Short mmCIF file of C-alpha atoms and ligand atoms in Angstrom, two decimals:
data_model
loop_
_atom_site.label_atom_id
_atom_site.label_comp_id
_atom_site.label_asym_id
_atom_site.label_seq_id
_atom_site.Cartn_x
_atom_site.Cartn_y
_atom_site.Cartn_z
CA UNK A 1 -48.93 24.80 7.89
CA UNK A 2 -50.64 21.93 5.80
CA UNK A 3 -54.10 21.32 7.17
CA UNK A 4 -56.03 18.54 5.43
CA UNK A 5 -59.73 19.39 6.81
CA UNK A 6 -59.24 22.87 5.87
CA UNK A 7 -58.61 22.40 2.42
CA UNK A 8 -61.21 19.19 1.93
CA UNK A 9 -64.27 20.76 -0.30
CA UNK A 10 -67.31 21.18 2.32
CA UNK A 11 -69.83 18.85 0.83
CA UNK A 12 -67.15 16.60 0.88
CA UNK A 13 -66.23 16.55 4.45
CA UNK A 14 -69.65 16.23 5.72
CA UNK A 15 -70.82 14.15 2.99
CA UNK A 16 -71.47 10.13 3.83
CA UNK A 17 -70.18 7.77 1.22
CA UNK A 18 -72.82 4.89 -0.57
CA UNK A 19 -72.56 1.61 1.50
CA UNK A 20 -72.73 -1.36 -0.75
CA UNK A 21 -74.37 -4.71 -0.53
CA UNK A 22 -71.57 -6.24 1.29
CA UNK A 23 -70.29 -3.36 3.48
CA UNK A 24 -73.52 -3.58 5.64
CA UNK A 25 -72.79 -6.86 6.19
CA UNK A 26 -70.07 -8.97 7.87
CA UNK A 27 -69.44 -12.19 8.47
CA UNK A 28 -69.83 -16.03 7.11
CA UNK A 29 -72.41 -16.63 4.58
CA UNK A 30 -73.27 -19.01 1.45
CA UNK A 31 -76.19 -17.86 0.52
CA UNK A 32 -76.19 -14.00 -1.03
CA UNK A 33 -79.72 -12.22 -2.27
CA UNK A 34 -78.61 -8.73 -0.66
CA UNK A 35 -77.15 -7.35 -4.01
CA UNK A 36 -79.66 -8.02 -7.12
CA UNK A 37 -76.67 -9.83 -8.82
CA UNK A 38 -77.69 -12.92 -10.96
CA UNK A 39 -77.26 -16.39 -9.00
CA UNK A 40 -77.59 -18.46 -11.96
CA UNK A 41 -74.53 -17.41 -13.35
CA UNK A 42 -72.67 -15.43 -15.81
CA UNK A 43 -72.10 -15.36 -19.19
CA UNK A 44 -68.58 -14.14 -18.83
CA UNK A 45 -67.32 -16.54 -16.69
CA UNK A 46 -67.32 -17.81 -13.23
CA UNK A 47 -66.97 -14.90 -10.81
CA UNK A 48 -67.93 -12.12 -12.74
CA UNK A 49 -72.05 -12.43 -11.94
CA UNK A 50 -70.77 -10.90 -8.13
CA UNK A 51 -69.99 -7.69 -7.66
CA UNK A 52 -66.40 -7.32 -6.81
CA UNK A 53 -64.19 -6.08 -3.60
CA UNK A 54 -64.77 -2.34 -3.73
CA UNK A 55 -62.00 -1.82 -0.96
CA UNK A 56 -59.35 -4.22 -3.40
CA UNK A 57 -57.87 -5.40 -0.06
CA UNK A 58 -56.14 -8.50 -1.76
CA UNK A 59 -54.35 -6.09 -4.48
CA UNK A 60 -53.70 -3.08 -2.10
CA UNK A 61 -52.26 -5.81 0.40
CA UNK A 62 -49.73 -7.27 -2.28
CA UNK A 63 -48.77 -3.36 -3.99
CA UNK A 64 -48.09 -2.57 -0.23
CA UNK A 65 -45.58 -5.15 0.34
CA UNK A 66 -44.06 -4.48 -3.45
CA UNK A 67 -44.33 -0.90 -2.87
CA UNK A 68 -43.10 -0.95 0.78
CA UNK A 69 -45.75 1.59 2.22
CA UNK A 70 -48.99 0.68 4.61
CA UNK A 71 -52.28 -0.72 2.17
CA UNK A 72 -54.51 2.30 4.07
CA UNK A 73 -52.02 4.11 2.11
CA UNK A 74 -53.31 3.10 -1.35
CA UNK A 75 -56.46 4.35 -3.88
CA UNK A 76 -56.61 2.48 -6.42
CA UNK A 77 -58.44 4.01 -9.45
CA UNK A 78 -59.89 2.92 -13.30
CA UNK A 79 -56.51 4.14 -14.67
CA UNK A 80 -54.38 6.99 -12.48
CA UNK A 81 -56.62 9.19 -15.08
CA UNK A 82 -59.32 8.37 -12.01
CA UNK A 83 -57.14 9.78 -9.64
CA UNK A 84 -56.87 12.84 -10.98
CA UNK A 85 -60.16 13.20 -11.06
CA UNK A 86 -61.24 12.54 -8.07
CA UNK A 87 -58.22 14.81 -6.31
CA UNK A 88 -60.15 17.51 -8.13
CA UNK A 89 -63.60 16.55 -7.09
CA UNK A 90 -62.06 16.27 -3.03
CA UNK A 91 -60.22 19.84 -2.78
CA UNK A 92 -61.47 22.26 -5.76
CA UNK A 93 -64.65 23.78 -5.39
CA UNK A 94 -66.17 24.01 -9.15
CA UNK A 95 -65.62 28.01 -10.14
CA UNK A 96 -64.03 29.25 -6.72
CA UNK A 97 -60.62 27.21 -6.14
CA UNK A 98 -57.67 26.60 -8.75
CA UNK A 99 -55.23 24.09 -10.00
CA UNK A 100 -51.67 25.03 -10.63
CA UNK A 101 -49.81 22.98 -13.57
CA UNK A 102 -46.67 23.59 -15.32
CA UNK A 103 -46.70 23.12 -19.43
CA UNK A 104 -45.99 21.23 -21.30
CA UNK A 105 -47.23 18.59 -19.55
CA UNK A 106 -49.60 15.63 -19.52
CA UNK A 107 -52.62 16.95 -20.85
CA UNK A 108 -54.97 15.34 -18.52
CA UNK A 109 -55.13 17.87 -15.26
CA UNK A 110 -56.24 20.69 -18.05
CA UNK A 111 -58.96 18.31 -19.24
CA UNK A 112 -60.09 17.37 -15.75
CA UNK A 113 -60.06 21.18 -14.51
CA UNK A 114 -61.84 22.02 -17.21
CA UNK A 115 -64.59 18.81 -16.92
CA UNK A 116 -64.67 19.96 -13.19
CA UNK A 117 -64.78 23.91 -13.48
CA UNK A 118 -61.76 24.45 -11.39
CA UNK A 119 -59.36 27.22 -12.72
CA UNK A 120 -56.17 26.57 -13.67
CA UNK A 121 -52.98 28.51 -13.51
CA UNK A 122 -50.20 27.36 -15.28
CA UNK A 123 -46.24 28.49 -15.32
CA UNK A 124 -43.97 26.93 -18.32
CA UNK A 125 -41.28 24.95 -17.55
CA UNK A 126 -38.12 26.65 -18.33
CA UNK A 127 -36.53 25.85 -21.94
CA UNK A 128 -34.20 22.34 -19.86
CA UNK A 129 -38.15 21.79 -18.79
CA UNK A 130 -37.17 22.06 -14.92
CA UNK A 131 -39.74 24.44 -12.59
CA UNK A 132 -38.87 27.95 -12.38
CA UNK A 133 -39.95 27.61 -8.26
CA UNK A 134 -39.95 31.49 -7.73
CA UNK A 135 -42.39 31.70 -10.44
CA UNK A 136 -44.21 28.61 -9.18
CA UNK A 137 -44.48 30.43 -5.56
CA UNK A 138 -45.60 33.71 -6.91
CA UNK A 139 -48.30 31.79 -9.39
CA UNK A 140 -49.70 30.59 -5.84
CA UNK A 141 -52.94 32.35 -4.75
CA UNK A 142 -55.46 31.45 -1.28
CA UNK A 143 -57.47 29.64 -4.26
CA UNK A 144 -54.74 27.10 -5.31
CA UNK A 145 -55.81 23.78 -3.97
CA UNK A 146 -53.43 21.35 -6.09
CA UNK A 147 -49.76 21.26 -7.45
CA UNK A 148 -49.50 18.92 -10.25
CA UNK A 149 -45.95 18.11 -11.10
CA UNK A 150 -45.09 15.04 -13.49
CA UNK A 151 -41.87 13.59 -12.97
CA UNK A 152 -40.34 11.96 -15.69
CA UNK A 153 -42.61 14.61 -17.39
CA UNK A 154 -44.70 13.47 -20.31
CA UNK A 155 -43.84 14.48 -23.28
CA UNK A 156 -40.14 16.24 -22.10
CA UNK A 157 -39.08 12.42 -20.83
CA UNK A 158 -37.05 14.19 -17.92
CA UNK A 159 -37.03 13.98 -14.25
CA UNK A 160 -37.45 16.96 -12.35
CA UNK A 161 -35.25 18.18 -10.02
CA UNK A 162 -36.00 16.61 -6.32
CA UNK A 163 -34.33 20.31 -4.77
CA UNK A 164 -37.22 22.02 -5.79
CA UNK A 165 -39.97 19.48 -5.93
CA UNK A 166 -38.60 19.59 -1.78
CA UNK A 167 -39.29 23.55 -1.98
CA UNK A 168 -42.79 23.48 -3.23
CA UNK A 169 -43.53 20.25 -0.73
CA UNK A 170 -42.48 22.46 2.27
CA UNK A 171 -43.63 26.03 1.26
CA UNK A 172 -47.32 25.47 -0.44
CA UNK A 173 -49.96 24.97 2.02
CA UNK A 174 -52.41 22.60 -0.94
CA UNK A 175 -51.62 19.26 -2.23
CA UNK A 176 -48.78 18.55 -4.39
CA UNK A 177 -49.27 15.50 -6.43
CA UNK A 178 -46.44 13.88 -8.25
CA UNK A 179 -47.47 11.58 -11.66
CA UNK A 180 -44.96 9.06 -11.60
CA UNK A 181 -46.48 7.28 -14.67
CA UNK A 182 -42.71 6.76 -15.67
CA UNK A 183 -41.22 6.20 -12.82
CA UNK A 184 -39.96 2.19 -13.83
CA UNK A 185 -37.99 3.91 -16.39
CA UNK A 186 -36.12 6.52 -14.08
CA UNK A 187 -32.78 6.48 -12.09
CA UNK A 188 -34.50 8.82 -9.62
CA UNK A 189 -36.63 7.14 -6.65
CA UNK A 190 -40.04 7.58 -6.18
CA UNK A 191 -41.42 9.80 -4.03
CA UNK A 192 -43.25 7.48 -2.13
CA UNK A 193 -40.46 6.96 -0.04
CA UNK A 194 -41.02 10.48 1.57
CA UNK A 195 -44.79 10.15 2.49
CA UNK A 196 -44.48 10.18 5.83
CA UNK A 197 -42.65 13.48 5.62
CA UNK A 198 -45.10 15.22 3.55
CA UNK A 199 -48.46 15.02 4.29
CA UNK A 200 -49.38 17.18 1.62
CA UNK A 201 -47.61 14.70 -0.55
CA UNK A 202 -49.52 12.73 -3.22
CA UNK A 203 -47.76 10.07 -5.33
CA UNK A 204 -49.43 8.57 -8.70
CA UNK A 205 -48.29 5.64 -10.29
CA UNK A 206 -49.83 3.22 -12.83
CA UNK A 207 -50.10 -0.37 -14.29
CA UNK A 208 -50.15 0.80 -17.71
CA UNK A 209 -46.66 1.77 -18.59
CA UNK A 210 -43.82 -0.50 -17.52
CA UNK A 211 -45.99 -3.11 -16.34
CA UNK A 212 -48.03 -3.15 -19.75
CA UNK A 213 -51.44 -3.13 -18.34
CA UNK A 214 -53.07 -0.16 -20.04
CA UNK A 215 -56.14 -2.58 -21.47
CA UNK A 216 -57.23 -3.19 -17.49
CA UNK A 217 -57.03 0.72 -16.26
CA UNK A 218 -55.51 0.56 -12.94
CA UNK A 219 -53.98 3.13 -10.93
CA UNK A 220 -52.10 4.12 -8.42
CA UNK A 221 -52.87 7.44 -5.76
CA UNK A 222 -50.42 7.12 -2.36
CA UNK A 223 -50.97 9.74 -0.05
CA UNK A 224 -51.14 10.25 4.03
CA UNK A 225 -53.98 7.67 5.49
CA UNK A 226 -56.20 10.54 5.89
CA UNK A 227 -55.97 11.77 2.71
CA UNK A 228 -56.59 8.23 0.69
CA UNK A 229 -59.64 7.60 3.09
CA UNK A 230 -61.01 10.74 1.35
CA UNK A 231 -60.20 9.31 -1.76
CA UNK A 232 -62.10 6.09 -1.13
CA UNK A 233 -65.05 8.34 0.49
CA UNK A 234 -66.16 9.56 -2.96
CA UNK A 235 -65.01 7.03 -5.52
CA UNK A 236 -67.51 5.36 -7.30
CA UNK A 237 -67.84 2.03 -5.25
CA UNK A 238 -66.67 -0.70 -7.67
CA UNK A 239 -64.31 1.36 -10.05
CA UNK A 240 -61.77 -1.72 -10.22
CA UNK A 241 -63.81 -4.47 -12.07
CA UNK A 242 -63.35 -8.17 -10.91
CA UNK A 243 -61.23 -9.38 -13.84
CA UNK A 244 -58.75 -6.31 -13.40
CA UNK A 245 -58.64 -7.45 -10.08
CA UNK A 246 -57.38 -10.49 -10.74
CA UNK A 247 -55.29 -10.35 -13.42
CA UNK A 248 -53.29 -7.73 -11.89
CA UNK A 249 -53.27 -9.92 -8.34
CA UNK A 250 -51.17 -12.73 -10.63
CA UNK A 251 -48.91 -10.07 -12.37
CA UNK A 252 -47.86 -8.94 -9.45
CA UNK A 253 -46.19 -12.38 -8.64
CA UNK A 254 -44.17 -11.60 -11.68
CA UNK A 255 -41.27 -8.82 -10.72
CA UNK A 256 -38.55 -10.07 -12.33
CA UNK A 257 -40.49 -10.09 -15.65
CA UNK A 258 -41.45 -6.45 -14.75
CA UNK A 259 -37.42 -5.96 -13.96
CA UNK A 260 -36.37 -7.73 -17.51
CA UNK A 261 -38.48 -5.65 -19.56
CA UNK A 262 -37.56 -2.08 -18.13
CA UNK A 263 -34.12 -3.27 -18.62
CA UNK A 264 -35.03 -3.92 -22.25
CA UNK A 265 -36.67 -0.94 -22.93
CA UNK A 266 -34.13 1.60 -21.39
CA UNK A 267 -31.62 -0.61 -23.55
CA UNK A 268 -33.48 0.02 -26.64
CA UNK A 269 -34.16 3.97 -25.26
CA UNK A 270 -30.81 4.51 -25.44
CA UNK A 271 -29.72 2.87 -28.70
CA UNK A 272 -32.21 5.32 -30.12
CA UNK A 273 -30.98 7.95 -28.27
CA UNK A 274 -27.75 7.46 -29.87
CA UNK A 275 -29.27 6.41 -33.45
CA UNK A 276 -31.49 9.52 -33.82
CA UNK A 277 -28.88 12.61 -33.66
CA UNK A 278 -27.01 10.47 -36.74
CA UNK A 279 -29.71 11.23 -38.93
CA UNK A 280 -29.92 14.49 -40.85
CA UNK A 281 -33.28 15.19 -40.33
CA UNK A 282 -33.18 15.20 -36.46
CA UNK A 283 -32.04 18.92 -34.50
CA UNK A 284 -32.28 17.67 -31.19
CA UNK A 285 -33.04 14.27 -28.93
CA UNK A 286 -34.21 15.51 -25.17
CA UNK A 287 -32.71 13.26 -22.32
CA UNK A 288 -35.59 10.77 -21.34
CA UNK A 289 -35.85 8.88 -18.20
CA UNK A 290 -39.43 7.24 -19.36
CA UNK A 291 -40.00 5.30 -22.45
CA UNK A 292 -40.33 7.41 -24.86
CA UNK A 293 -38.31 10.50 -26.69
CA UNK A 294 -38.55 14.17 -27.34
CA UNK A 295 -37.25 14.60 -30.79
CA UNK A 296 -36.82 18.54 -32.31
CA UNK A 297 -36.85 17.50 -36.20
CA UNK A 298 -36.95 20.09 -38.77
CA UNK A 299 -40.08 19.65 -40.55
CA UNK A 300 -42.06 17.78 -37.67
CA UNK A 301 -45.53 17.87 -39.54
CA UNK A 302 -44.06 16.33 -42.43
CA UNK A 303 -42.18 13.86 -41.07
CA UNK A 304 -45.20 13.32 -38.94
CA UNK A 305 -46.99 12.50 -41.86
CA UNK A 306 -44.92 10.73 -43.67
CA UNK A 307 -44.03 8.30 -41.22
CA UNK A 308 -47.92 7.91 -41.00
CA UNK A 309 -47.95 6.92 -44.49
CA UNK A 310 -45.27 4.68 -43.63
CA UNK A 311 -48.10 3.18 -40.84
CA UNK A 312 -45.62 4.27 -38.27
CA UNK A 313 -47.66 6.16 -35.78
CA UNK A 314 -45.67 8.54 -33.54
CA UNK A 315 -47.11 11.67 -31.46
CA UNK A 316 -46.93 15.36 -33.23
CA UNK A 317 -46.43 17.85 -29.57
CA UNK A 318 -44.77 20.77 -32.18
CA UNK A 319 -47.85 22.54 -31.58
CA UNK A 320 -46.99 22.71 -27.96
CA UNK A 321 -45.70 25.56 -26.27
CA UNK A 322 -41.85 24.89 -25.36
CA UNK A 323 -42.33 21.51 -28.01
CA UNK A 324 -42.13 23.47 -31.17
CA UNK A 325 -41.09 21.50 -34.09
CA UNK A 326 -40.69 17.79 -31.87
CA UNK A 327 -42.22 14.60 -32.24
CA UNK A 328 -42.56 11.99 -28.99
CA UNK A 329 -41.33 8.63 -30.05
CA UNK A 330 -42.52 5.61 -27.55
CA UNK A 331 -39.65 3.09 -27.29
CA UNK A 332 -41.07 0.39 -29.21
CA UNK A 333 -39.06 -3.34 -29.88
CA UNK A 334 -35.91 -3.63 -31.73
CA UNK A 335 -37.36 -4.54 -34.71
CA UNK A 336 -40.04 -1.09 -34.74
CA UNK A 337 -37.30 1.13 -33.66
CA UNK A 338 -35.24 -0.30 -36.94
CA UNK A 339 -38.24 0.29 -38.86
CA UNK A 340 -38.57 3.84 -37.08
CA UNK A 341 -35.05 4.69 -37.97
CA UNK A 342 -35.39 3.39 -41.32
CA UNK A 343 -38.17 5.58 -42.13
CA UNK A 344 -36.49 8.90 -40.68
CA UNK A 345 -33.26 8.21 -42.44
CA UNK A 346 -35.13 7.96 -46.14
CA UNK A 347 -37.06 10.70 -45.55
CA UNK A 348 -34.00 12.87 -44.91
CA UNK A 349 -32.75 11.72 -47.95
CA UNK A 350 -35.42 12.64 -50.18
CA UNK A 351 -34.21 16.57 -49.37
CA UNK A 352 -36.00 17.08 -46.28
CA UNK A 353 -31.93 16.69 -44.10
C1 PLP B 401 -48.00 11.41 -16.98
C2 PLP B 401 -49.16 10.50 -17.12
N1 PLP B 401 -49.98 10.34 -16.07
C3 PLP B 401 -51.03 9.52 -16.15
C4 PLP B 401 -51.32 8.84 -17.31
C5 PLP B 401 -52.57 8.00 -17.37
O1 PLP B 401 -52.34 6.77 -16.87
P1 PLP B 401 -53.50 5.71 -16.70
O2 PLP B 401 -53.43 4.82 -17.89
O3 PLP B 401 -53.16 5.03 -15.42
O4 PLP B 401 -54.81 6.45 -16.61
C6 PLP B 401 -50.49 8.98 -18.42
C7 PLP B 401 -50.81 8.27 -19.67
O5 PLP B 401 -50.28 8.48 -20.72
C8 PLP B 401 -49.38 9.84 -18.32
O6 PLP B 401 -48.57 10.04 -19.36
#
């Protein structure tokens, strides 16, 4: 059985977070000298000499009703590269407890484990890049705090199979956290729909993908009330800056722009889909529910370079375990993904088909 307390770090649990400036007090007031901000001004612009909301109440209130779940049900982090983090910091104990991930995979969880001294175990996605869940449950030891699964997966572009995503969410006793980074561009729905049967369930989601907000880093964590409050507990106290704040608040008013451009973007996803095999150079395009492509060329460090020459800037993964010999191509606008294809097709003809 999942028990939260038992696998919160110690220091954690009994630690008390920092109380800001305007936590310790409540109420109506005009007049504000409790939080060394300047009261002249600021040279940025009208708001930005305070200090901003460190609980985001306005933004978690609006993602709540967009995302249909409760707002105490929301972390919001600097980027969902925040949230990672801080999962770490709350369950893994630096050099006792472990992370279990499953190549190849976003490369972040590796990074963090290692920033954070937690050990991590990792089992390879089989060659279709689905999880090999007996293999998963054996990897499991009393040390494995965290499940990271990333569904569509970066850089394989599929989704994984919700059968055994199910599995590992009723059989492992840590957290299992889900990176939905891509989850605009999917068929599948998100696994925030199921929080309230999983409370060892963590969803991540971000602003910087479909809704083309990676400049203002925000994130998404949704979890089990419990579990966010944890979250908030030992976050740094004003990781979402004032102007992201805002500007976010306003985009959120705009849905149907959100729901136009995903619409685009698949469109375009798919012509390449289609384009790509055509061209002599290209082995194999990977099904992709995000928006970008796995593409198995056969020379993928040359073509790599040469479409750098061509300043066409795509991502080399064939040193990757399971990615050997692919690039990952983000969807970019018509006119880019003509240029792309332009590019490939020459090269192929110069004798590298
Ligand atoms: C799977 C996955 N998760 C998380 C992130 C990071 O997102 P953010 O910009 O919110 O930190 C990325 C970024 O590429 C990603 O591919």
């Amino acid at each position: 059985m999942f028990n939260l307390e038992s696998i919160i770090r110690p220091n954690v649990l009994k630690m008390k977070p920092y109380a800001s400036a305007r936590d310790e007090f409540k109420g109506a007031a005009n007049v504000f000298l409790d939080a060394n901000e300047n009261n002249l001004g600021s040279l940025a612009g009208e708001n930005y000499n305070r200090y901003p909301d460190p609980h985001q109440n306005k933004l978690k209130a609006t993602i709540a009703e967009i995302k249909g779940v409760n707002p105490n049900q929301i972390f919001l982090g600097n980027g969902s590269d925040e949230a990672i983090d801080l999962l770490l910091r709350a369950f893994c104990t630096p050099g006792v407890d472990a992370l279990l991930c499953l190549p190849p995979t976003y490369g972040m969880y590796e990074v963090s484990a290692n920033l954070n001294d937690v050990h991590i175990d990792t089992v390879q996605l089989t060659p279709d890049f689905q999880i090999p869940v007996r293999e998963v449950m054996q990897s499991i030891k009393p040390e494995t705090k965290i499940l990271f699964i990333c569904s569509p997966n970066n850089p394989t572009g599929n989704s994984i199979d919700p059968e055994s995503i199910e599995t590992l969410l009723d059989n492992f006793e840590g957290i299992v956290v889900i990176d939905e980074a891509y989850i605009d561009f999917a068929t599948a729905a998100s696994w925030t729909t199921r929080l309230e049967e999983y409370p060892n369930l963590v969803v991540l989601q971000t602003f910087s993908k479909a809704w083309g907000m990676a400049g203002l880093r925000l994130g998404m964590a949704f979890g089990s009330e419990a579990l966010i409050a944890i979250l908030d507990k030992i976050k740094p106290p004003y990781n979402i800056n004032e102007a992201t704040q805002e500007l976010v608040l306003q985009a959120l008013d705009k849905t149907e722009v959100l729901k136009d451009m995903v619409e685009e973007i698949v469109q375009e996803r798919e012509l390449l889909v289609q384009a790509l095999p055509q061209l002599s150079t290209v082995e194999f395009v990977y099904p992709s529910e995000a928006n970008f492509i796995l593409v198995k060329v056969k020379d993928a460090n040359k073509l790599y370079n040469y479409l750098l020459n061509k300043g066409i800037v795509v991502r080399n993964r064939s040193s990757l375990k399971g990615c050997e010999g692919c690039l990952r191509i983000s969807v970019g606008t018509l006119e880019e993904n003509q240029e792309l294809l332009k590019a490939i097709e020459e090269f192929g003809s110069k004798d590298n088909g």
